[in-house]
């Protein structure tokens, strides 16, 4: 099991290596009749595209998506949607050296142990380019969610020590700053910080947050398919994520019940919560408040300093990585997180349609 | 989909409500020939049993497990193992009142929204008693892991502000302290803290850590079935867990690449890492170092103070919860976390057996 | 993977051996709010119960079902429904001998090869008693289908050379004849035939047919999850079924396109087919006509004549099987087939609810 | 759920429409290290290619496969293998007319009912071209099986009334006759029969058989994942298959136990069966004898005679189908059946590796 299929009803299968011919995704189970064209997907892919600013790798990749199946006369047909992005800017020569040794912080060693050998060019399947398929599928999921009034918004909360001021939160800023921060001033500070980091041949990490708004109460399943468990898996499946928080997250371990419980109250005829420490999920099921997620991203492991490691001959060596690498992956990872959240939420919504017998009966009696 | 099935090859299905006739689990896909008796499982269930100390609910439950199938002449047969625990100590009368309103921090409201009504007695399926099936299955998984030299050890790292001193770490202490802390002095302090919390009719949270030792490199699958993604899901599926960390966890977002990368080096003929910031997983695949997990647990939502909420008639009311509740769930949740980790690791090991063609061919040629 | 879980949304997990303590099933994903009591299930189990006539084994088993979870105040809660049937009439002594050798036509040899050893008592997991869980779950599925106006009716079409005359078809007769034939005269002939077979210490097979009525068009999925593919799997998973036909079945290989095609025509405002050679399924999706299925059942392998076989010491021996066995399993297998069809159809209906984007959007917008 | 994913460990996802840009398959979970190139796959695709003889459609399609991922330096890497075949010979104009009505025997009506509309060009997703992905994946599965000494051989047993004489069975003939029959004389007769059928603007069906040799005993899982249940599903998922038989198949319903039971005996030190009525499967698990399968294929529904049907305006009309269609699909379906069997068998073999605890333990201890 190579683990490249995700979802129960809205099921995606991604494929492709960093330096192979192409990368892509097959979306199986997308409901029929959704208006869809390549531009809907391209706008998402462009957000993860490299070469967009000084703080991202200077590699230029078009990452132009092609719809190969599943859309007819501008609408999804209900059958598999195959999306393909050709690789065009690969300089495999940059990587020939890494064939022989294990880069610290990368999956070179573990792939070799698992599979006996690996496609070492650009990290192969463990490259960040693997997320192209996720983002292409996420664009489709997000489009259908939007039709239901549900939005998924991710942004960079912090880069290294520089944190966005949430009182300055501005959604549009996320798309216009090179950091994907929602606070233009913090973004400028973060850019300066990154320049400093780069001048030291180093890299850094940060925090991405994600808000899901408009989701009705009742979505998610008890026990193992809890909505937060699935969202957590979705985010932790993104390379470099080392911690995930829901709602108050790590703060709950220091809180008291009297502080952490969210009181219910009425808002007109609607049951709401006075606070949202829970982050919109109770017992694994959405409660109608916004879903709040936070992911901690590790620093880019490809740094340009000398590092100690071993090679395939089991010799200890010192290496210096070359090539083109982001000093921080967050700006481009924001849309990956948004995509994984959208796919997970949509799947939970589709599964939930049969939760009540009365809905099932009325669906088929009408 | 009620979400009560977990795993791909080692697949468990749990069932049962807090105040129903019984709870249990069916384990499908346990390899044949493993020596197994009820005592193997009972010792795990006893660790989550209530009524064991002053800081746990005074409910007395025997939680005696019965093996109904899948074991013959003392060994697993390879067919489903059905495990059953009868409910004996239920006082449903305590709960009749909560039928009409939604307790803050509980799943009453979300179950009602999802299913139209709910078994309100003791929280029904969203009760902590749901974890009985997980722990019974975890005992079986852990037994097989042990035969492979793999151990899973969870413990309470902190309760509220009281943290165990890891330099005082003692494995045996975990089972002997009422807090499941590995540090006898911190445990005593935590007990005092809990008494204070209880005297204030309040509750608190804490941190559980889990170490998996002896796991070979190469386990877990790329992309969506990353070992950390699945372990994260496993832990987040436990009620009350609001954040999960792998290795350095939340600290990575503040770290630099030069600090966070673990250098590879040789230990005799074995490739090892000089440090373990990664927590034993690179690219979603185990790297041979211990796996390090951390879960943040929210305070018990059942507190004995007056709280504001609404009832099913959409009236705002003030309530005061009665019954028997733990002021902190960590001591009993430690074995649940251990169980979920064991099940997840075992399943990944079984799936991994067919990763290499040469292993498949030699398995069937011999 | 022991293979005891079936279904995607309406998911059942069966467990239990012929001579173990009990057998049962966990139904996960049953929609909430369905009225359900033990009597609803018992009536199905009673149809597969042995000891009901001279042509069935004289073993008396009560097979009384107990609902352990998932039903509250007479309705399903949406959480797992655990159903248990205790074993009461086991005479394991009858089977001690078969521990050492492989009965022809049984799974003794293949279980030993797969698992290294087996629970030999009464066939263990490969016994016909394994179907108790299927039938209990089938009763629940059939009840929900009935609320949607969908019925599943199976019956014995033939026993050995004796075939029911379909022009004499009478639904009530199925439940009243000992053969489960819908034709009282053929049933009498079949009883005589079976007596003759029994007097010769032999056994025989036959054909079971199944009609599903009231299913709307559009159910089932293209490619691998075709409705006929899943129904075929459902039936072939019943021990002793060696062939499955849909609609005209084996006759299509001799037919011409001009004969086999079903013309569409109008019936008032409704599209219907003039004929139903297809058996209600086109391209794997229901077409609104009745679904027609046929299963060929092999003769009971337990016969009382001397047979050649080998034992575990790899010695060729002659054996004579003892114990209590049906000369034909069809009368009791009819309800098993009905159950598997009901479970499969219900699951397909639940999955289908999200096929169209417009239905998904309107479901969540209302 | 569009149903285009199949398998548990060796998992394939097919996509593509008859007249879309391309068709393909993603194979996830193929073991690493298998030598693989495009020619290995092309040889399988060429067997299903149209335009190869007078009895097949005169459409010329190259169906040239391209490996886009998952293979590095000539070997599978263990990550998803994406295979793509471009559509080149589509004349969509031929199909514009069928947009408005429902062809008898086709899936036009059922797709419209399920999804609200359909890609009508050439049958869209319900076209026989959908099987390209299956065959490409089947070639990979068959290659790995061959390394284990397991072969899968399908052939046309009969076309209409013309049946191959099995005493004349010659494996090579299957690939050299235009009918894919293993008997050169029957093949010539069948060709004549097909010319007659074509001159009458009609079509016919037939029988395909499949033999799996070299499979060890012990493969397949009890209850729902029986090897025969999965093979039956695999075959029934191929469009036009209306009945499936295992071993003696439909004959078992007329047989007696004394005839149908296969006696075990010794062949040197090996347990074998004296006969193989069971077709190599007992209790859903392989018994070491060859697996014998038979599928009944319906006549091609596209015939050139006038037919009655209805259109989307619910008007009764008479139509006459144009275009290029095979009078019988069997010669090209043989390799599809072989492919589905190979995929199913391989997946069962990979799953089976963890059946015994002793194997699991020794795998990880070594």
Short mmCIF file of N, CA and C in Angstrom, two decimals, chain D residues 160-271:
data_model
loop_
_atom_site.label_atom_id
_atom_site.label_comp_id
_atom_site.label_asym_id
_atom_site.label_seq_id
_atom_site.Cartn_x
_atom_site.Cartn_y
_atom_site.Cartn_z
N UNK D 160 -21.36 -17.72 -29.53
CA UNK D 160 -22.67 -18.22 -29.94
C UNK D 160 -22.69 -19.73 -29.74
N UNK D 161 -23.09 -20.49 -30.74
CA UNK D 161 -23.20 -21.95 -30.57
C UNK D 161 -21.88 -22.69 -30.79
N UNK D 162 -20.82 -21.97 -31.22
CA UNK D 162 -19.56 -22.64 -31.58
C UNK D 162 -18.64 -22.74 -30.37
N UNK D 163 -18.32 -23.95 -29.97
CA UNK D 163 -17.55 -24.16 -28.75
C UNK D 163 -16.18 -24.75 -29.07
N UNK D 164 -15.15 -24.28 -28.36
CA UNK D 164 -13.81 -24.85 -28.54
C UNK D 164 -13.78 -26.26 -27.97
N UNK D 165 -13.05 -27.12 -28.64
CA UNK D 165 -12.87 -28.50 -28.18
C UNK D 165 -11.65 -28.50 -27.26
N UNK D 166 -11.88 -28.76 -25.98
CA UNK D 166 -10.79 -28.61 -25.02
C UNK D 166 -9.73 -29.70 -25.17
N UNK D 167 -10.07 -30.77 -25.87
CA UNK D 167 -9.04 -31.79 -26.10
C UNK D 167 -8.01 -31.30 -27.12
N UNK D 168 -8.42 -30.23 -27.87
CA UNK D 168 -7.51 -29.63 -28.84
C UNK D 168 -6.80 -28.41 -28.28
N UNK D 169 -6.93 -28.22 -26.94
CA UNK D 169 -6.43 -27.00 -26.28
C UNK D 169 -4.96 -26.72 -26.59
N UNK D 170 -4.70 -25.52 -27.06
CA UNK D 170 -3.32 -25.11 -27.36
C UNK D 170 -3.17 -23.65 -26.94
N UNK D 171 -2.33 -23.41 -25.94
CA UNK D 171 -2.21 -22.08 -25.37
C UNK D 171 -1.81 -21.04 -26.41
N UNK D 172 -0.88 -21.37 -27.25
CA UNK D 172 -0.38 -20.40 -28.23
C UNK D 172 -1.47 -19.95 -29.19
N UNK D 173 -2.37 -20.86 -29.47
CA UNK D 173 -3.45 -20.56 -30.40
C UNK D 173 -4.31 -19.39 -29.92
N UNK D 174 -4.43 -19.26 -28.59
CA UNK D 174 -5.24 -18.17 -28.03
C UNK D 174 -4.79 -16.82 -28.57
N UNK D 175 -3.49 -16.63 -28.64
CA UNK D 175 -2.96 -15.34 -29.07
C UNK D 175 -2.94 -15.20 -30.59
N UNK D 176 -3.04 -16.30 -31.31
CA UNK D 176 -2.89 -16.21 -32.76
C UNK D 176 -4.22 -16.23 -33.51
N UNK D 177 -5.28 -16.77 -32.91
CA UNK D 177 -6.57 -16.75 -33.61
C UNK D 177 -7.27 -15.42 -33.38
N UNK D 178 -8.04 -14.95 -34.36
CA UNK D 178 -8.79 -13.68 -34.16
C UNK D 178 -9.90 -13.82 -33.12
N UNK D 179 -10.25 -15.05 -32.76
CA UNK D 179 -11.32 -15.26 -31.78
C UNK D 179 -10.80 -15.42 -30.36
N UNK D 180 -9.49 -15.59 -30.21
CA UNK D 180 -8.87 -15.91 -28.93
C UNK D 180 -9.32 -17.26 -28.40
N UNK D 181 -9.69 -18.12 -29.33
CA UNK D 181 -10.02 -19.50 -28.95
C UNK D 181 -8.75 -20.34 -28.92
N UNK D 182 -8.71 -21.39 -28.09
CA UNK D 182 -7.51 -22.22 -28.01
C UNK D 182 -7.57 -23.39 -29.00
N UNK D 183 -8.51 -23.35 -29.91
CA UNK D 183 -8.76 -24.47 -30.83
C UNK D 183 -8.93 -23.86 -32.20
N UNK D 184 -7.98 -24.11 -33.07
CA UNK D 184 -7.91 -23.41 -34.35
C UNK D 184 -9.10 -23.74 -35.25
N UNK D 185 -9.60 -24.94 -35.14
CA UNK D 185 -10.74 -25.32 -36.00
C UNK D 185 -12.03 -24.65 -35.54
N UNK D 186 -12.27 -24.69 -34.24
CA UNK D 186 -13.46 -24.02 -33.72
C UNK D 186 -13.39 -22.53 -34.05
N UNK D 187 -12.20 -21.99 -33.99
CA UNK D 187 -12.03 -20.58 -34.29
C UNK D 187 -12.47 -20.26 -35.71
N UNK D 188 -12.11 -21.11 -36.64
CA UNK D 188 -12.50 -20.88 -38.03
C UNK D 188 -14.01 -20.94 -38.18
N UNK D 189 -14.62 -21.91 -37.50
CA UNK D 189 -16.08 -22.02 -37.53
C UNK D 189 -16.73 -20.77 -36.92
N UNK D 190 -16.15 -20.30 -35.85
CA UNK D 190 -16.69 -19.12 -35.18
C UNK D 190 -16.59 -17.89 -36.08
N UNK D 191 -15.48 -17.79 -36.80
CA UNK D 191 -15.35 -16.66 -37.73
C UNK D 191 -16.47 -16.67 -38.78
N UNK D 192 -16.73 -17.86 -39.28
CA UNK D 192 -17.82 -17.96 -40.26
C UNK D 192 -19.16 -17.58 -39.64
N UNK D 193 -19.36 -18.07 -38.44
CA UNK D 193 -20.61 -17.75 -37.74
C UNK D 193 -20.75 -16.23 -37.57
N UNK D 194 -19.64 -15.58 -37.22
CA UNK D 194 -19.69 -14.14 -36.99
C UNK D 194 -19.99 -13.38 -38.28
N UNK D 195 -19.45 -13.86 -39.39
CA UNK D 195 -19.75 -13.20 -40.67
C UNK D 195 -21.25 -13.27 -40.97
N UNK D 196 -21.81 -14.43 -40.66
CA UNK D 196 -23.25 -14.61 -40.87
C UNK D 196 -24.04 -13.63 -39.99
N UNK D 197 -23.66 -13.58 -38.73
CA UNK D 197 -24.30 -12.67 -37.77
C UNK D 197 -24.20 -11.23 -38.28
N UNK D 198 -23.02 -10.84 -38.74
CA UNK D 198 -22.81 -9.47 -39.20
C UNK D 198 -23.66 -9.18 -40.44
N UNK D 199 -23.79 -10.18 -41.29
CA UNK D 199 -24.59 -9.97 -42.49
C UNK D 199 -26.06 -9.76 -42.12
N UNK D 200 -26.42 -10.20 -40.92
CA UNK D 200 -27.80 -10.02 -40.46
C UNK D 200 -27.93 -8.78 -39.56
N UNK D 201 -26.87 -7.95 -39.56
CA UNK D 201 -26.85 -6.76 -38.70
C UNK D 201 -27.13 -7.12 -37.25
N UNK D 202 -26.61 -8.26 -36.84
CA UNK D 202 -26.86 -8.72 -35.48
C UNK D 202 -25.52 -8.92 -34.74
N UNK D 203 -25.59 -9.38 -33.52
CA UNK D 203 -24.38 -9.61 -32.72
C UNK D 203 -24.61 -10.86 -31.89
N UNK D 204 -23.57 -11.34 -31.24
CA UNK D 204 -23.76 -12.51 -30.38
C UNK D 204 -22.83 -12.48 -29.18
N UNK D 205 -23.08 -13.40 -28.25
CA UNK D 205 -22.28 -13.48 -27.03
C UNK D 205 -21.41 -14.71 -27.02
N UNK D 206 -20.99 -15.10 -25.84
CA UNK D 206 -20.15 -16.28 -25.73
C UNK D 206 -19.62 -16.48 -24.33
N UNK D 207 -18.71 -17.42 -24.20
CA UNK D 207 -18.17 -17.78 -22.89
C UNK D 207 -16.65 -17.59 -22.89
N UNK D 208 -16.16 -16.95 -21.86
CA UNK D 208 -14.71 -16.86 -21.65
C UNK D 208 -14.36 -17.69 -20.43
N UNK D 209 -13.31 -18.47 -20.52
CA UNK D 209 -12.83 -19.21 -19.36
C UNK D 209 -11.46 -18.70 -18.94
N UNK D 210 -11.13 -18.95 -17.71
CA UNK D 210 -9.86 -18.47 -17.17
C UNK D 210 -9.31 -19.52 -16.21
N UNK D 211 -8.03 -19.85 -16.37
CA UNK D 211 -7.36 -20.81 -15.49
C UNK D 211 -6.20 -20.11 -14.78
N UNK D 212 -6.14 -20.27 -13.49
CA UNK D 212 -5.03 -19.70 -12.72
C UNK D 212 -4.21 -20.86 -12.19
N UNK D 213 -2.97 -20.94 -12.61
CA UNK D 213 -2.12 -22.07 -12.24
C UNK D 213 -0.93 -21.62 -11.38
N UNK D 214 -0.53 -22.47 -10.48
CA UNK D 214 0.65 -22.19 -9.66
C UNK D 214 0.35 -21.48 -8.36
N UNK D 215 -0.93 -21.21 -8.10
CA UNK D 215 -1.28 -20.51 -6.87
C UNK D 215 -1.18 -21.47 -5.69
N UNK D 216 -0.43 -21.11 -4.65
CA UNK D 216 -0.34 -22.01 -3.50
C UNK D 216 -1.68 -22.09 -2.75
N UNK D 217 -1.83 -23.12 -1.94
CA UNK D 217 -3.01 -23.25 -1.09
C UNK D 217 -2.94 -22.20 0.02
N UNK D 218 -4.10 -21.73 0.49
CA UNK D 218 -4.13 -20.82 1.63
C UNK D 218 -4.41 -19.37 1.27
N UNK D 219 -4.67 -19.06 0.01
CA UNK D 219 -4.88 -17.67 -0.41
C UNK D 219 -6.37 -17.34 -0.47
N UNK D 220 -6.73 -16.16 0.00
CA UNK D 220 -8.15 -15.77 0.10
C UNK D 220 -8.52 -15.74 1.56
N UNK D 221 -9.60 -15.06 1.87
CA UNK D 221 -9.98 -14.92 3.28
C UNK D 221 -11.40 -15.43 3.49
N UNK D 222 -11.68 -15.93 4.69
CA UNK D 222 -13.01 -16.46 4.94
C UNK D 222 -14.10 -15.39 4.84
N UNK D 223 -15.31 -15.82 4.85
CA UNK D 223 -16.52 -15.00 4.96
C UNK D 223 -16.69 -14.06 3.76
N UNK D 224 -16.44 -12.75 3.89
CA UNK D 224 -16.80 -11.84 2.80
C UNK D 224 -15.69 -11.66 1.76
N UNK D 225 -14.46 -11.95 2.12
CA UNK D 225 -13.36 -11.76 1.18
C UNK D 225 -12.88 -13.10 0.63
N UNK D 226 -13.83 -14.00 0.45
CA UNK D 226 -13.51 -15.29 -0.17
C UNK D 226 -12.88 -15.03 -1.54
N UNK D 227 -11.93 -15.86 -1.90
CA UNK D 227 -11.25 -15.68 -3.17
C UNK D 227 -12.24 -15.77 -4.33
N UNK D 228 -13.18 -16.71 -4.25
CA UNK D 228 -14.16 -16.83 -5.34
C UNK D 228 -15.13 -15.65 -5.37
N UNK D 229 -15.47 -15.12 -4.21
CA UNK D 229 -16.35 -13.95 -4.17
C UNK D 229 -15.65 -12.76 -4.83
N UNK D 230 -14.37 -12.60 -4.55
CA UNK D 230 -13.64 -11.47 -5.14
C UNK D 230 -13.38 -11.69 -6.63
N UNK D 231 -13.06 -12.91 -7.02
CA UNK D 231 -12.88 -13.17 -8.45
C UNK D 231 -14.21 -12.98 -9.18
N UNK D 232 -15.29 -13.42 -8.56
CA UNK D 232 -16.61 -13.23 -9.18
C UNK D 232 -16.93 -11.76 -9.35
N UNK D 233 -16.67 -10.96 -8.33
CA UNK D 233 -16.88 -9.52 -8.45
C UNK D 233 -16.01 -8.93 -9.56
N UNK D 234 -14.76 -9.36 -9.58
CA UNK D 234 -13.82 -8.85 -10.59
C UNK D 234 -14.38 -9.07 -12.00
N UNK D 235 -14.91 -10.27 -12.25
CA UNK D 235 -15.41 -10.58 -13.58
C UNK D 235 -16.73 -9.88 -13.85
N UNK D 236 -17.62 -9.87 -12.86
CA UNK D 236 -18.92 -9.23 -13.05
C UNK D 236 -18.80 -7.71 -13.20
N UNK D 237 -17.66 -7.17 -12.80
CA UNK D 237 -17.46 -5.73 -12.97
C UNK D 237 -17.08 -5.38 -14.41
N UNK D 238 -16.81 -6.41 -15.23
CA UNK D 238 -16.54 -6.18 -16.64
C UNK D 238 -17.88 -6.06 -17.35
N UNK D 239 -18.09 -4.99 -18.06
CA UNK D 239 -19.36 -4.77 -18.75
C UNK D 239 -19.69 -5.98 -19.59
N UNK D 240 -20.96 -6.36 -19.64
CA UNK D 240 -21.45 -7.45 -20.50
C UNK D 240 -21.36 -8.84 -19.86
N UNK D 241 -20.68 -8.98 -18.74
CA UNK D 241 -20.68 -10.28 -18.06
C UNK D 241 -21.98 -10.42 -17.26
N UNK D 242 -22.74 -11.46 -17.52
CA UNK D 242 -24.03 -11.65 -16.86
C UNK D 242 -24.09 -12.90 -15.99
N UNK D 243 -23.02 -13.71 -15.99
CA UNK D 243 -23.00 -14.88 -15.12
C UNK D 243 -21.55 -15.29 -14.92
N UNK D 244 -21.26 -15.80 -13.74
CA UNK D 244 -19.92 -16.26 -13.42
C UNK D 244 -20.00 -17.62 -12.75
N UNK D 245 -19.11 -18.50 -13.14
CA UNK D 245 -19.05 -19.84 -12.55
C UNK D 245 -17.66 -20.12 -12.00
N UNK D 246 -17.61 -20.86 -10.91
CA UNK D 246 -16.34 -21.31 -10.32
C UNK D 246 -16.33 -22.83 -10.40
N UNK D 247 -15.27 -23.42 -10.92
CA UNK D 247 -15.20 -24.88 -11.00
C UNK D 247 -16.37 -25.43 -11.80
N UNK D 248 -17.08 -26.41 -11.23
CA UNK D 248 -18.21 -27.00 -11.95
C UNK D 248 -19.36 -26.02 -12.16
N UNK D 249 -19.37 -24.93 -11.39
CA UNK D 249 -20.34 -23.86 -11.62
C UNK D 249 -21.78 -24.31 -11.58
N UNK D 250 -22.53 -24.00 -12.64
CA UNK D 250 -23.97 -24.27 -12.64
C UNK D 250 -24.29 -25.76 -12.52
N UNK D 251 -23.33 -26.60 -12.82
CA UNK D 251 -23.61 -28.03 -12.73
C UNK D 251 -23.79 -28.51 -11.29
N UNK D 252 -23.26 -27.77 -10.33
CA UNK D 252 -23.35 -28.25 -8.94
C UNK D 252 -24.78 -28.34 -8.45
N UNK D 253 -25.66 -27.50 -9.04
CA UNK D 253 -27.04 -27.50 -8.55
C UNK D 253 -27.78 -28.77 -8.94
N UNK D 254 -27.22 -29.51 -9.87
CA UNK D 254 -27.84 -30.79 -10.26
C UNK D 254 -27.05 -31.99 -9.73
N UNK D 255 -25.90 -31.74 -9.15
CA UNK D 255 -25.02 -32.84 -8.72
C UNK D 255 -25.36 -33.35 -7.32
N UNK D 256 -24.84 -34.52 -6.99
CA UNK D 256 -24.97 -35.06 -5.64
C UNK D 256 -23.64 -34.89 -4.90
N UNK D 257 -23.71 -34.88 -3.60
CA UNK D 257 -22.49 -34.74 -2.80
C UNK D 257 -21.45 -35.78 -3.13
N UNK D 258 -21.91 -37.01 -3.36
CA UNK D 258 -20.95 -38.09 -3.64
C UNK D 258 -20.23 -37.87 -4.96
N UNK D 259 -20.85 -37.09 -5.86
CA UNK D 259 -20.19 -36.79 -7.13
C UNK D 259 -19.34 -35.52 -7.04
N UNK D 260 -19.82 -34.57 -6.29
CA UNK D 260 -19.23 -33.23 -6.31
C UNK D 260 -18.03 -33.09 -5.38
N UNK D 261 -18.00 -33.87 -4.29
CA UNK D 261 -16.85 -33.79 -3.37
C UNK D 261 -15.58 -34.24 -4.07
N UNK D 262 -14.51 -33.48 -3.86
CA UNK D 262 -13.20 -33.86 -4.39
C UNK D 262 -12.41 -34.57 -3.29
N UNK D 263 -12.09 -35.84 -3.50
CA UNK D 263 -11.31 -36.58 -2.49
C UNK D 263 -9.88 -36.04 -2.42
N UNK D 264 -9.35 -35.93 -1.22
CA UNK D 264 -7.93 -35.60 -1.08
C UNK D 264 -7.11 -36.88 -1.23
N UNK D 265 -5.92 -36.75 -1.79
CA UNK D 265 -4.99 -37.86 -1.79
C UNK D 265 -3.56 -37.32 -1.80
N UNK D 266 -2.59 -38.20 -1.69
CA UNK D 266 -1.19 -37.76 -1.66
C UNK D 266 -0.58 -37.90 -3.05
N UNK D 267 0.25 -36.91 -3.39
CA UNK D 267 1.05 -36.98 -4.62
C UNK D 267 2.49 -36.82 -4.14
N UNK D 268 3.15 -37.96 -3.85
CA UNK D 268 4.44 -37.89 -3.17
C UNK D 268 4.18 -37.32 -1.78
N UNK D 269 4.82 -36.21 -1.46
CA UNK D 269 4.65 -35.61 -0.15
C UNK D 269 3.63 -34.48 -0.14
N UNK D 270 2.93 -34.32 -1.27
CA UNK D 270 2.05 -33.19 -1.43
C UNK D 270 0.59 -33.63 -1.37
N UNK D 271 -0.24 -32.88 -0.59
CA UNK D 271 -1.67 -33.16 -0.56
C UNK D 271 -2.28 -32.61 -1.84
#
